[in-house]
Coordinates of C-alpha atoms in Angstrom, one line a residue:
X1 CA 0.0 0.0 0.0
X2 CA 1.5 3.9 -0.9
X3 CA 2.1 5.9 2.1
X4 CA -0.2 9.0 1.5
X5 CA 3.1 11.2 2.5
X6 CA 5.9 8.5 0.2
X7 CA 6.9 9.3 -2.8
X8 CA 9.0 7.8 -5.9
X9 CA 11.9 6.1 -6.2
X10 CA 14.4 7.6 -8.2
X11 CA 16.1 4.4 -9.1
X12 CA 14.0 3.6 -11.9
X13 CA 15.7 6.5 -13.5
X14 CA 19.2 5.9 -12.8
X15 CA 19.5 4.5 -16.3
X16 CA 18.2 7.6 -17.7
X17 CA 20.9 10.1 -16.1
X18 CA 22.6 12.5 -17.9
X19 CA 26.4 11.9 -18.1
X20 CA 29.0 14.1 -16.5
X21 CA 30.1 16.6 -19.4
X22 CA 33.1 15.6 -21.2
X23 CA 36.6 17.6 -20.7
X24 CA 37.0 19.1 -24.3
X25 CA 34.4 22.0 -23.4
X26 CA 31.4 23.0 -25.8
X27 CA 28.8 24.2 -24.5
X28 CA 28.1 23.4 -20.7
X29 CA 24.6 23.2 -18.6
X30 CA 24.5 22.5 -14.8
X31 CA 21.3 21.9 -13.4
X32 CA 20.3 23.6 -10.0
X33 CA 17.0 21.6 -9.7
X34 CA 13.2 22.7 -10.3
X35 CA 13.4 24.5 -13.8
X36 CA 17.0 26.6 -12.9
X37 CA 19.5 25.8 -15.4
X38 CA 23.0 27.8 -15.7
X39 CA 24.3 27.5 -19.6
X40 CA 27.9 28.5 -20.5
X41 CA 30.0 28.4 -23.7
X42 CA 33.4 29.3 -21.7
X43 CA 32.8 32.8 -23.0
X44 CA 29.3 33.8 -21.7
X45 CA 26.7 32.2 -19.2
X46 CA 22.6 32.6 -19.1
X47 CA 21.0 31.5 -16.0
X48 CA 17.3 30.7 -15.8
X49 CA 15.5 31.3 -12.4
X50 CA 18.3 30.3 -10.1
X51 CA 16.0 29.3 -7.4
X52 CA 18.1 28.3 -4.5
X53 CA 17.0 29.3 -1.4
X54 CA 13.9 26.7 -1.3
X55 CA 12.2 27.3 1.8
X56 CA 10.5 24.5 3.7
X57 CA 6.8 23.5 2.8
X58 CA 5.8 25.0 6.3
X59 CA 7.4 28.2 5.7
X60 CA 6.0 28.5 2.1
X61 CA 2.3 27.1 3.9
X62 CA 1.9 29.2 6.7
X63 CA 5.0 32.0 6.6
X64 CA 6.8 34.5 5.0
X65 CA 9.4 34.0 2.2
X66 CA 12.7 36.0 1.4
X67 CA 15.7 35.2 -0.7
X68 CA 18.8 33.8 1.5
X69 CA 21.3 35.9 -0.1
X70 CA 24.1 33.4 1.0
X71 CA 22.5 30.5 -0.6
X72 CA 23.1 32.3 -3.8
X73 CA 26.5 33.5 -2.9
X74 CA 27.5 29.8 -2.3
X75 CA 26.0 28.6 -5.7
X76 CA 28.3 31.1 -7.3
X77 CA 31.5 30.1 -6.2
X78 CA 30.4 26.8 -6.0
X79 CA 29.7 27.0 -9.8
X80 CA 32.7 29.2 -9.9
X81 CA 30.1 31.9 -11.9
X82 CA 32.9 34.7 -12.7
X83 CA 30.5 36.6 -15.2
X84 CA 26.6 36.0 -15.8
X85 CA 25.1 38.4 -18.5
X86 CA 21.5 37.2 -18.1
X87 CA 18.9 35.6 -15.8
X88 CA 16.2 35.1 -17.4
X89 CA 12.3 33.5 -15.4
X90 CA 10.2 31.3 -16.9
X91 CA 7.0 32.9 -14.9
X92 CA 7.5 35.0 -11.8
X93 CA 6.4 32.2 -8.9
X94 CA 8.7 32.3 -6.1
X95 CA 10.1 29.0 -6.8
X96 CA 11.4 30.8 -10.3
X97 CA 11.8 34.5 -9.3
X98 CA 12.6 34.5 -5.5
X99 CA 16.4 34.4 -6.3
X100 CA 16.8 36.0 -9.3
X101 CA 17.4 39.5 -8.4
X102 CA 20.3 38.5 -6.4
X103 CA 21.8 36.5 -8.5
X104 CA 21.4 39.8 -10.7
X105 CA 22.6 42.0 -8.0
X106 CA 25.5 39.6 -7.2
X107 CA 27.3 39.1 -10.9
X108 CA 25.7 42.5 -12.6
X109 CA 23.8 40.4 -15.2
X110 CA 20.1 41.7 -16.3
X111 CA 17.0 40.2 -15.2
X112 CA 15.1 39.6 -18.1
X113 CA 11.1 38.8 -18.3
X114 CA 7.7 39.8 -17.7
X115 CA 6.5 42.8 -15.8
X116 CA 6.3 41.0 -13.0
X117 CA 9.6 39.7 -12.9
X118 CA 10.6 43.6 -13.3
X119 CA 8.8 44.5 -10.0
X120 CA 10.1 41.1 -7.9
X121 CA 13.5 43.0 -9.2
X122 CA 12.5 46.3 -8.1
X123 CA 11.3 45.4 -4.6
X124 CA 15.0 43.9 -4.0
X125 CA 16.5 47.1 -5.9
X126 CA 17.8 45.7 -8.9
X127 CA 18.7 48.9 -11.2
X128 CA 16.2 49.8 -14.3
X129 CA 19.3 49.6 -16.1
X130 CA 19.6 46.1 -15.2
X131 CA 16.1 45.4 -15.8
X132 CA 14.5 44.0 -19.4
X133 CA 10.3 43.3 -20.1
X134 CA 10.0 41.3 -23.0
X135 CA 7.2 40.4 -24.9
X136 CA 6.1 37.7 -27.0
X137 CA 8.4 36.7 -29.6
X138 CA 11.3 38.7 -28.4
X139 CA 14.9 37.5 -29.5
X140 CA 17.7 38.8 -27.0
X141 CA 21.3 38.6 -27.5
X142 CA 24.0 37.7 -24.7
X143 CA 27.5 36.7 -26.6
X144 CA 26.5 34.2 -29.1
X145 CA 23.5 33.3 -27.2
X146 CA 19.9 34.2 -28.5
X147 CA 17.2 34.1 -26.5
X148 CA 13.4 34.2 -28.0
X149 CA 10.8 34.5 -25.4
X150 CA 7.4 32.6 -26.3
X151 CA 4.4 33.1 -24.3
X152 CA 3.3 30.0 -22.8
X153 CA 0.8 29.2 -20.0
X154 CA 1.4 27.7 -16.5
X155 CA 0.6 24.2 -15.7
X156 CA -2.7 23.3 -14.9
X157 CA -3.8 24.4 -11.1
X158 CA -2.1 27.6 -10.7
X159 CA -2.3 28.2 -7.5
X160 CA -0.8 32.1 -7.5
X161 CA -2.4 33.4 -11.4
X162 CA -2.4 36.9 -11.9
X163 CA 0.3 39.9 -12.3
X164 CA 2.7 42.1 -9.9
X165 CA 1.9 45.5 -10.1
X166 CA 4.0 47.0 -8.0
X167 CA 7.6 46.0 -6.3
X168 CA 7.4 43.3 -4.2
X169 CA 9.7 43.9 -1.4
X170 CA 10.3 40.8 0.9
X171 CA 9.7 39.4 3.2
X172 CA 6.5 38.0 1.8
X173 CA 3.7 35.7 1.3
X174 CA 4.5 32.7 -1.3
X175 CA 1.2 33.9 -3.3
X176 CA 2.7 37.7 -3.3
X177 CA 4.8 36.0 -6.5
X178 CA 2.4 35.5 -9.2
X179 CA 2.6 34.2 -12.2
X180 CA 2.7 36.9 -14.2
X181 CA 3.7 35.9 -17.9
X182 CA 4.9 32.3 -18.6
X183 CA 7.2 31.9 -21.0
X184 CA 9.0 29.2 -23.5
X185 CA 12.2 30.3 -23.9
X186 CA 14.7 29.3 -27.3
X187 CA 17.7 29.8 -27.0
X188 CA 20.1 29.6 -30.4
X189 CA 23.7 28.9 -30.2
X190 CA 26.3 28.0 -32.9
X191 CA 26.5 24.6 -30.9
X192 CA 22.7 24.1 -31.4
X193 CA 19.5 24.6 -30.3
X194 CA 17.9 25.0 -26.5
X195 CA 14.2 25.0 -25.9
X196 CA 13.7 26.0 -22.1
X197 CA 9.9 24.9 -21.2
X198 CA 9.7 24.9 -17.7
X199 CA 6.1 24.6 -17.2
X200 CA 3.4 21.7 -18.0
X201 CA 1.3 23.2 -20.6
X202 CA 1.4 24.2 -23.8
X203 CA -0.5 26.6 -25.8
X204 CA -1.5 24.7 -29.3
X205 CA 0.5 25.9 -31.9
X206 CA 2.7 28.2 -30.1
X207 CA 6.0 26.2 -31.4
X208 CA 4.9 25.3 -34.5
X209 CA 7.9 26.1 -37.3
X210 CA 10.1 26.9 -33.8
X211 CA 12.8 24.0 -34.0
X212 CA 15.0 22.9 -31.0
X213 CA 18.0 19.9 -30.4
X214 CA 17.1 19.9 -26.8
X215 CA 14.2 20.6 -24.6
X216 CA 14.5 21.1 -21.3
X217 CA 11.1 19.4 -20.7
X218 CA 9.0 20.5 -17.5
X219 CA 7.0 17.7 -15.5
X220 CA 5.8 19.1 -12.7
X221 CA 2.0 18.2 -12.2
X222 CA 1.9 15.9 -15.3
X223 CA 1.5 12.7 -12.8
X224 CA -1.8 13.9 -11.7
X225 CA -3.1 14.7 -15.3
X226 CA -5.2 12.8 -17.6
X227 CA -2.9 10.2 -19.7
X228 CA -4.3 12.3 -23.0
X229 CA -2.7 15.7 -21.7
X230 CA 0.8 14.1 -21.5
X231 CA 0.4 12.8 -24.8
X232 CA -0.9 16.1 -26.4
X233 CA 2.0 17.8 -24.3
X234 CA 4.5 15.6 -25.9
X235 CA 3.4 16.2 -28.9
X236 CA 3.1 20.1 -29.0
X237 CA 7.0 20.6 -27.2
X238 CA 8.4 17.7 -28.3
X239 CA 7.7 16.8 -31.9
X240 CA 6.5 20.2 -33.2
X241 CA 10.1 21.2 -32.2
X242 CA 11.5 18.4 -33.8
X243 CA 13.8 17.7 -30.4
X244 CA 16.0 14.9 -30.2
X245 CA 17.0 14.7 -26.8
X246 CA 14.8 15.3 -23.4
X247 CA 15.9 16.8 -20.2
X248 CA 13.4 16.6 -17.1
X249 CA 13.0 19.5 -15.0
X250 CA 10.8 20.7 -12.2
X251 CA 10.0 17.2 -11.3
X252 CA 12.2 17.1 -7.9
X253 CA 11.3 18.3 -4.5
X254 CA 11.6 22.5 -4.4
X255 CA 11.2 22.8 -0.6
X256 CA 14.5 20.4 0.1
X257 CA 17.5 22.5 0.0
X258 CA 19.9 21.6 -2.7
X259 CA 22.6 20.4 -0.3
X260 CA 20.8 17.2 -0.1
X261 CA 20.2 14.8 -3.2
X262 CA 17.8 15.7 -5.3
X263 CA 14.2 13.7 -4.7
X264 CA 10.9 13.2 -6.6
X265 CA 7.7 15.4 -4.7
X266 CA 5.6 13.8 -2.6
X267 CA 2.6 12.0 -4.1
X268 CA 0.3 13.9 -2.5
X269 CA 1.4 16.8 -5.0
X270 CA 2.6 14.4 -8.1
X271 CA 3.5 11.3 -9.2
X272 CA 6.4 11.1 -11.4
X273 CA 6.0 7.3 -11.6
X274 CA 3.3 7.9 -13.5
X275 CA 4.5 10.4 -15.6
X276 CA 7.5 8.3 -16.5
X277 CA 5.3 5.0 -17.3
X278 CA 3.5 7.4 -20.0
X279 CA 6.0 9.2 -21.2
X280 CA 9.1 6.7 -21.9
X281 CA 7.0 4.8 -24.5
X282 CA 6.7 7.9 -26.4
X283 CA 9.9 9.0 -26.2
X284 CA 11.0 5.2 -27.6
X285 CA 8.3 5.6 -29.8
X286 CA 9.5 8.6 -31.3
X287 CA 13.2 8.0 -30.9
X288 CA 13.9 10.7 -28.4
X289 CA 16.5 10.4 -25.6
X290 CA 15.4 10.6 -22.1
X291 CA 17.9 12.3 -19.5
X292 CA 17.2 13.1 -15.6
X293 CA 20.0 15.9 -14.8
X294 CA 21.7 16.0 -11.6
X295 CA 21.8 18.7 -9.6
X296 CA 25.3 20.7 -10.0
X297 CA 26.6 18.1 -12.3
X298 CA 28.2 19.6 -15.0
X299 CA 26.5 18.2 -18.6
X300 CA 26.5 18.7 -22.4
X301 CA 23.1 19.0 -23.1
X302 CA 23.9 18.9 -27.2
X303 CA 26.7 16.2 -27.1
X304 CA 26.5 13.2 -28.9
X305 CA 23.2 13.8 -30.3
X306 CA 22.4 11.4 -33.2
X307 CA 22.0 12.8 -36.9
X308 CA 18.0 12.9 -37.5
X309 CA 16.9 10.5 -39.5

């Protein structure tokens, strides 16, 4: 019988783990779990959310939240982050935007995204000159980097919908970050093509004739959906941008801190054995490579891919 407060074993995926990257450089990614991924070509990095402070489910339930501007001062030596030109959010939740006006603050990069992001920035006292709204369709250059923002929509059950109007200064409620706009972010690179979906929903047709190596595929919520969402999911991310390779995100735990291995949510808020039992026959179906990432693992998201057929 399942233990209403268990969750999944990750040893089912320990086959599907992304490899350690390989010495001779190209472009690098290092995962910092839920949808925060730190992308660097040796010349110029692009950081999206950089959520690291991940408060405890109490503190997100019943208190107040704050950055823990140490937290994000550790993950940049710790990633040995010398120059960052961009952080970018995916929406403007707290488990995407908390920490990305330090991180902004802390290496000078711009904090790029909706309106809302642009007052989570404010309320911490990020400069305007640091701050950049985009809109949909967007392309942003950082280096050899460029980043086209895509509206998107939140996985189903937002819990915080709606906009911030004004800075948010912390400390806060968790619903004080809302949503704001949610976006699907491509990012183009000599090495290849990044497709940064962090959320669990698609908008049909937004990605049609929008190609992409690599998607950086977000689960989160997609165990407790109906088996024909996943499907139409895959479908719209996946095969409309022709991806050949898979990278799970937003599928761990977000209120354990990352000093402790990474672990699947509880299944009273998902089921990621589920959502692996429906979507690993499509990927082998469609002959797409699978990858978990580990959490500050250094990985090559574009290596080795095979020619399409």
């Amino acid at each position: 019988m399942r233990m209403p407060f268990g969750r999944p074993s990750l040893r089912p995926c320990v086959p599907y783990r992304q490899p350690v990257a390989p010495e001779h450089g190209g472009l690098v990614a290092h995962f910092l779990g839920t949808s925060s991924v730190l992308l660097s070509d040796g010349e110029t990095s692009v950081l999206s959310d950089g959520f690291v402070t991940r408060p405890g489910l109490l503190r997100v339930a019943m208190g107040k939240l704050a950055p823990d501007r140490s937290l994000v001062r550790s993950a940049i030596a710790r990633l040995r982050v010398e120059e960052l030109a961009a952080v970018v959010c995916a929406h403007s939740h707290y488990d995407h935007a908390l920490d990305a006006p330090v991180w902004a603050l802390e290496t000078g990069a711009e904090l790029v995204g909706s309106p809302s992001t642009a007052n989570i920035g404010r309320g911490l006292g990020v400069p305007e000159s640091s701050l950049r709204v985009v809109a949909d369709g967007a392309t942003v250059s950082y280096g050899r980097f460029d980043l086209t923002f895509l509206d998107s929509v939140h996985s189903p059950g937002d819990h915080y919908p709606g906009t911030v109007d004004e800075p948010l200064v912390p400390p806060a409620r968790a619903g004080a970050w809302k949503t704001g706009t949610a976006y699907s972010v491509l990012i183009a690179h000599p090495a290849g093509r990044i497709l940064l979906h962090a959320s669990a929903n698609f908008r049909p047709g937004a990605l049609q004739g929008r190609l992409a190596d690599v998607v950086y595929l977000g689960v989160g919520s997609l165990g407790r959906q109906r088996p024909g969402f996943l499907d139409a999911y895959w479908d719209e991310v996946v095969i409309t941008t022709g991806a050949r390779r898979v990278v799970l995100v937003h599928w761990d735990d977000f209120f354990v801190g990352l000093h402790r291995p990474l672990r699947p949510m509880p299944y009273f808020l998902d089921n990621l054995d589920a959502t692996m039992s429906r979507l690993l026959p499509l990927a082998r179906r469609d002959g797409v490579d699978v990858v978990m990432p580990v959490a500050w693992q250094a990985s090559a998201p574009l290596a080795d891919l095979a020619d399409p057929a």
